[in-house]
Short mmCIF file of C-alpha atoms and ligand atoms in Angstrom, two decimals:
data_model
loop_
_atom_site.label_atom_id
_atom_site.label_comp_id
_atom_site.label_asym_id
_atom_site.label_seq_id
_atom_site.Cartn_x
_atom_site.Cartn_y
_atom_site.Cartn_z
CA UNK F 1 0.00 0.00 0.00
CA UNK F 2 2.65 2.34 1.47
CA UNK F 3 4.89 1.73 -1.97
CA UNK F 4 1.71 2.05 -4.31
CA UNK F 5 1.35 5.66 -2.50
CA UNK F 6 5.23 6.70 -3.11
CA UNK F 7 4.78 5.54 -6.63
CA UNK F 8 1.75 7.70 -7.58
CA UNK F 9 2.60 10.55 -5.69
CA UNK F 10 6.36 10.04 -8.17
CA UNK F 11 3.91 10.01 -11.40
CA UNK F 12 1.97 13.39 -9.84
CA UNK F 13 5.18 15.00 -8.45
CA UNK F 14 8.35 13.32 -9.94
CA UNK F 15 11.59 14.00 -8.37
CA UNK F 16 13.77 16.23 -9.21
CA UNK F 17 17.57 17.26 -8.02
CA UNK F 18 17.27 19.50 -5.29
CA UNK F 19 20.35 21.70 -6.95
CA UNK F 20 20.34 21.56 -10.50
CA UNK F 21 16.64 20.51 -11.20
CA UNK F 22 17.16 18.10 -13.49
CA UNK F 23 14.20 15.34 -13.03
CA UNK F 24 15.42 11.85 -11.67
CA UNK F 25 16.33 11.77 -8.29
CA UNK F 26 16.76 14.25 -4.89
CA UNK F 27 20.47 14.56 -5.36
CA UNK F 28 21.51 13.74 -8.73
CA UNK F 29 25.02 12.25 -9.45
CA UNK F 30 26.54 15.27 -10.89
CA UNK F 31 25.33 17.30 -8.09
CA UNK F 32 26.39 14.90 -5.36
CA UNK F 33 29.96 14.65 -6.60
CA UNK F 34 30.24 18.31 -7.18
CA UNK F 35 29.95 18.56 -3.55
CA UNK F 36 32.95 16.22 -2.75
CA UNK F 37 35.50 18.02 -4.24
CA UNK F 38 38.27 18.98 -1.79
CA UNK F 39 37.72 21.53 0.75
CA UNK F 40 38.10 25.59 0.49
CA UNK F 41 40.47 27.43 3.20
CA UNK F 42 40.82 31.46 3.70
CA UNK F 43 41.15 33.31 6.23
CA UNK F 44 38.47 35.75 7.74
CA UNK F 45 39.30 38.38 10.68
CA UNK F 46 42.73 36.03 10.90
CA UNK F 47 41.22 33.35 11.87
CA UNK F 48 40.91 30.14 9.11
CA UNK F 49 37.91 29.53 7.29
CA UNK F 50 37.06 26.51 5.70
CA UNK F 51 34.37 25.88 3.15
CA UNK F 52 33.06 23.53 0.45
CA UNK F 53 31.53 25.38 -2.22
CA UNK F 54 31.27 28.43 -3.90
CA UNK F 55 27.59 30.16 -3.88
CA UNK F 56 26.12 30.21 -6.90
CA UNK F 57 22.11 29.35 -8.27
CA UNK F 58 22.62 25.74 -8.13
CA UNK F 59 23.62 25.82 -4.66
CA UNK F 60 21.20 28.57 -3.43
CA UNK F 61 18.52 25.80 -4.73
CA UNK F 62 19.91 23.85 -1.85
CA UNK F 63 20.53 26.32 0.92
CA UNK F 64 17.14 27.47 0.33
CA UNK F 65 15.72 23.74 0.36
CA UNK F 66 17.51 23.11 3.36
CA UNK F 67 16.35 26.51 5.58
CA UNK F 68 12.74 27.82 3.98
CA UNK F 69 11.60 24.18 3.00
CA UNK F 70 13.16 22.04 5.75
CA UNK F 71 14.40 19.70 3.26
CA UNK F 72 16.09 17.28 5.26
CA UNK F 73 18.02 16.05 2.64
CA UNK F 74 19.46 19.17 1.75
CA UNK F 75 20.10 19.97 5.62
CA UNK F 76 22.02 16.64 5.53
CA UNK F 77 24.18 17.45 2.28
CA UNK F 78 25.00 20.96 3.91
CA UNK F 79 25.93 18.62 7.60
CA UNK F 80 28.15 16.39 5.76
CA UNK F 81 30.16 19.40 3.65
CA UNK F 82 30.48 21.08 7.65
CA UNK F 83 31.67 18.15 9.20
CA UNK F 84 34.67 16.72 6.17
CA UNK F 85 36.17 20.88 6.85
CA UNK F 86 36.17 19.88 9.93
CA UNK F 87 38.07 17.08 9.62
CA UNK F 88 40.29 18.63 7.15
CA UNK F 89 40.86 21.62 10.04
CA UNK F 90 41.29 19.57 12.99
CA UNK F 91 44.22 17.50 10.68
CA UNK F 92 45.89 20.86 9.71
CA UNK F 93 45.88 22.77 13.30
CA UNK F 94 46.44 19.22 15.02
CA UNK F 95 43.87 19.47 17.94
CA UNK F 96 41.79 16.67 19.62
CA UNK F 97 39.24 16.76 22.70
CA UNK F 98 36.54 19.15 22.78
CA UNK F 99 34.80 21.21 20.46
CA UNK F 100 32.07 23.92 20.96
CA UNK F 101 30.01 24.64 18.24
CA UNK F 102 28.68 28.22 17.78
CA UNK F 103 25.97 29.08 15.36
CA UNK F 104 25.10 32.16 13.99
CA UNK F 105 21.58 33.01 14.51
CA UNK F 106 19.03 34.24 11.96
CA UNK F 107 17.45 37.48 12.86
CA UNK F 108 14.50 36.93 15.10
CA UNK F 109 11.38 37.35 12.47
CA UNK F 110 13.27 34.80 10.34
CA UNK F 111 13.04 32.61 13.15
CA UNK F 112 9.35 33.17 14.54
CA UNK F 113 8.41 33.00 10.75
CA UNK F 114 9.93 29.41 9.86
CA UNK F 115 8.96 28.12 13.36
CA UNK F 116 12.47 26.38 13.46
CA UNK F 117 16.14 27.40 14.34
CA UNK F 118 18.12 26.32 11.17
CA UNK F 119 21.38 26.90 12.12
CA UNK F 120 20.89 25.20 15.35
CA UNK F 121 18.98 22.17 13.63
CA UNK F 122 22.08 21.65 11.12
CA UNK F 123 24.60 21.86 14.16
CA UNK F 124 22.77 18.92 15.70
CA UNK F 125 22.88 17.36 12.56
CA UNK F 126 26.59 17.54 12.20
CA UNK F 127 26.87 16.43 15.55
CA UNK F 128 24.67 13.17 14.40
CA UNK F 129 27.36 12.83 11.66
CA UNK F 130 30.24 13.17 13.55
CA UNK F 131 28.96 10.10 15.80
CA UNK F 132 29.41 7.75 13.23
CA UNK F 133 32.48 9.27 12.49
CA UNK F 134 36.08 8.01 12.56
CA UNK F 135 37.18 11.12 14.57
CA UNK F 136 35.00 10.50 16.91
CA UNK F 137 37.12 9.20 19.52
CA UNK F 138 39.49 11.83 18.89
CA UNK F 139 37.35 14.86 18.94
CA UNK F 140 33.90 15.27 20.99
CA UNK F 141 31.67 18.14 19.56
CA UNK F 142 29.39 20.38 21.41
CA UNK F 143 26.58 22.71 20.73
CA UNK F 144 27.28 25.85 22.00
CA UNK F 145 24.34 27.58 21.51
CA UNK F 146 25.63 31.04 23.33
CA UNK F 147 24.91 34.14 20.79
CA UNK F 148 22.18 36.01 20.92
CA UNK F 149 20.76 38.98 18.84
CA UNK F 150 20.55 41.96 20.79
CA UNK F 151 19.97 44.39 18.03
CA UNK F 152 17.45 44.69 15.05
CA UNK F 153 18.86 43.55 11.86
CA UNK F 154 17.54 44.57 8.14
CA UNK F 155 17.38 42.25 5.91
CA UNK F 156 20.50 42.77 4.28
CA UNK F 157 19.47 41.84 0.52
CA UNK F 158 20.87 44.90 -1.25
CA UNK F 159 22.64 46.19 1.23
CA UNK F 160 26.67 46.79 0.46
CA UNK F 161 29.72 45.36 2.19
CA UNK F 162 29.82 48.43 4.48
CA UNK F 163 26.06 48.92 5.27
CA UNK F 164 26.13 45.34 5.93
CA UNK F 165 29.35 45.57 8.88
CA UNK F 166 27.27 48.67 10.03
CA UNK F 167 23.76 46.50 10.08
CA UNK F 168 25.74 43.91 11.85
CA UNK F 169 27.82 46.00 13.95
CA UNK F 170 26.82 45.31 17.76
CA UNK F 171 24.37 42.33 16.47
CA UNK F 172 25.15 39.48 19.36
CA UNK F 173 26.21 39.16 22.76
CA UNK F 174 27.51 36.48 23.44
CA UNK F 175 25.92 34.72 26.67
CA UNK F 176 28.55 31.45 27.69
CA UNK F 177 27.94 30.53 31.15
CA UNK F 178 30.80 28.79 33.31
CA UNK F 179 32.99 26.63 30.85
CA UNK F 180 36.35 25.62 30.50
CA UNK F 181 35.80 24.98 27.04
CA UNK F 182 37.71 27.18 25.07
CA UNK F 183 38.20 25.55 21.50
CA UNK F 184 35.35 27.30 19.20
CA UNK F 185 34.17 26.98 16.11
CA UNK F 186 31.80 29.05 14.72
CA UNK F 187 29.47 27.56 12.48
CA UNK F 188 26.96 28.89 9.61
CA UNK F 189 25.64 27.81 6.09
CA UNK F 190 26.85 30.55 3.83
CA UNK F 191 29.26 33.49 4.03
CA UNK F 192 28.53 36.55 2.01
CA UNK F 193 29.72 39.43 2.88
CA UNK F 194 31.25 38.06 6.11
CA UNK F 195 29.41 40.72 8.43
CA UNK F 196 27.82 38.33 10.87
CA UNK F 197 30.40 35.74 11.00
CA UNK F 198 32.86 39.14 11.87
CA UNK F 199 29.73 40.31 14.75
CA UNK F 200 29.64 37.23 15.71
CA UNK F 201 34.35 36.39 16.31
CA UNK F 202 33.11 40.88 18.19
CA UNK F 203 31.06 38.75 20.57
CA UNK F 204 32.75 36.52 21.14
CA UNK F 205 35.84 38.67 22.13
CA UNK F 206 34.15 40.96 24.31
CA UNK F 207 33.95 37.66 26.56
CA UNK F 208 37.30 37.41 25.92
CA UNK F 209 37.06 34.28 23.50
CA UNK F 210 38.29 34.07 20.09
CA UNK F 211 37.43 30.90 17.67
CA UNK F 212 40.04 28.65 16.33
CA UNK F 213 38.02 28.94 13.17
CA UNK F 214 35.06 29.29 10.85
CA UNK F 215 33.03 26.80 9.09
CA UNK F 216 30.49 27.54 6.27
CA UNK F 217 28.92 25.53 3.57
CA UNK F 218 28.79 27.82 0.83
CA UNK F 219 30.89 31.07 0.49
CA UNK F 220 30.39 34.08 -2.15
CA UNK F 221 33.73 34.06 -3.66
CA UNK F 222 33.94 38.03 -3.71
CA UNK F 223 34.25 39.07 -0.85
CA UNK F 224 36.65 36.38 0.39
CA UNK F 225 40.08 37.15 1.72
ZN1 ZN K 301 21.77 17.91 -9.80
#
């Protein structure tokens, strides 16, 4: 019965790749390898940045499936690109034990509006990952959800480099209760101009913290180091 229903609802709404749109599957081949090409590494603020792909329409498909839509396959595809730079960080600054986590949150209408907190959803879901990991025993990951948004932020569609530091300017405070854990890595799905990942390395200094690095999925090449 079940497979009769997944069959007809494929003839009334056949798959298609969540990226490139081509009809056949979620993820098609092309798509799928495209994102396992070697990993991305900058700099931002001085601190290292790692990153899979570059953001273009294909992949805005995806980061859009994965945040507006909930796709959970997209959300996973975006996980697994976080967790190999991690990997590929913790091998090149040689650290093991623990890990915090630190998303960057979406302003706060975003939020109320999807009903869900993406960022912190795909942290848990690279922390999933990461269990079934062969690092695992090496590093231990944490979610450290600790920045807040203390400030209203525009939407910053349109908005220049510089309007989009001053939007951000003053955006979290960072709220990290009594910890000893002190290796941080902040964590978000796409870079653009690099305003809120540079709030969010403010915050965290005004606590006197500063991440070992950053982690996106995506990044828009242009504004990159
Ligand atoms: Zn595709």
């Amino acid at each position: 019965m079940l497979k009769t229903l997944k069959s007809l609802s494929q003839l009334i709404y056949p798959p298609f790749c969540l990226i490139c749109k081509e009809p056949g599957t979620n993820i098609c081949l092309l798509c799928s390898k495209q994102w396992q090409q070697p990993i991305k590494r900058r700099r931002i603020d001085n601190i290292p940045y790692y990153f899979s792909q570059y953001y273009d329409d294909k992949n805005a498909h995806l980061i859009l499936a994965a945040k507006e839509s909930g796709n959970l396959e997209a959300r996973n595809l975006l996980a697994i690109s976080i967790h190999r730079a991690l990997i590929r960080l913790v091998t090149d600054l040689n650290i093991s034990g623990e890990i915090g986590l630190v998303g960057i949150p979406s302003r706060a209408e975003i939020t109320r509006h999807r009903g869900r907190r993406h960022i912190q959803d795909l942290i848990e879901n690279v922390i999933q990952i990461h269990a079934n990991s062969q690092i695992s025993s090496k590093i231990a990951l944490q979610n450290l959800d600790i920045l807040q948004t203390v400030k209203k932020i525009k939407d910053q569609t349109g908005l220049d480099k510089g309007l989009r530091i001053t939007n951000m300017s003053g955006a979290y405070l960072a709220n990290y209760p009594e910890s000893n854990l002190r290796k941080l890595i902040i964590i978000d799905d796409l870079i653009t101009s690099g305003a809120s990942i540079k709030a969010g390395i403010t915050a965290l200094s005004i606590i006197n913290l500063r991440p070992i690095a950053v982690i996106t999925a995506c990044a828009v090449s242009a504004h990159l180091e």
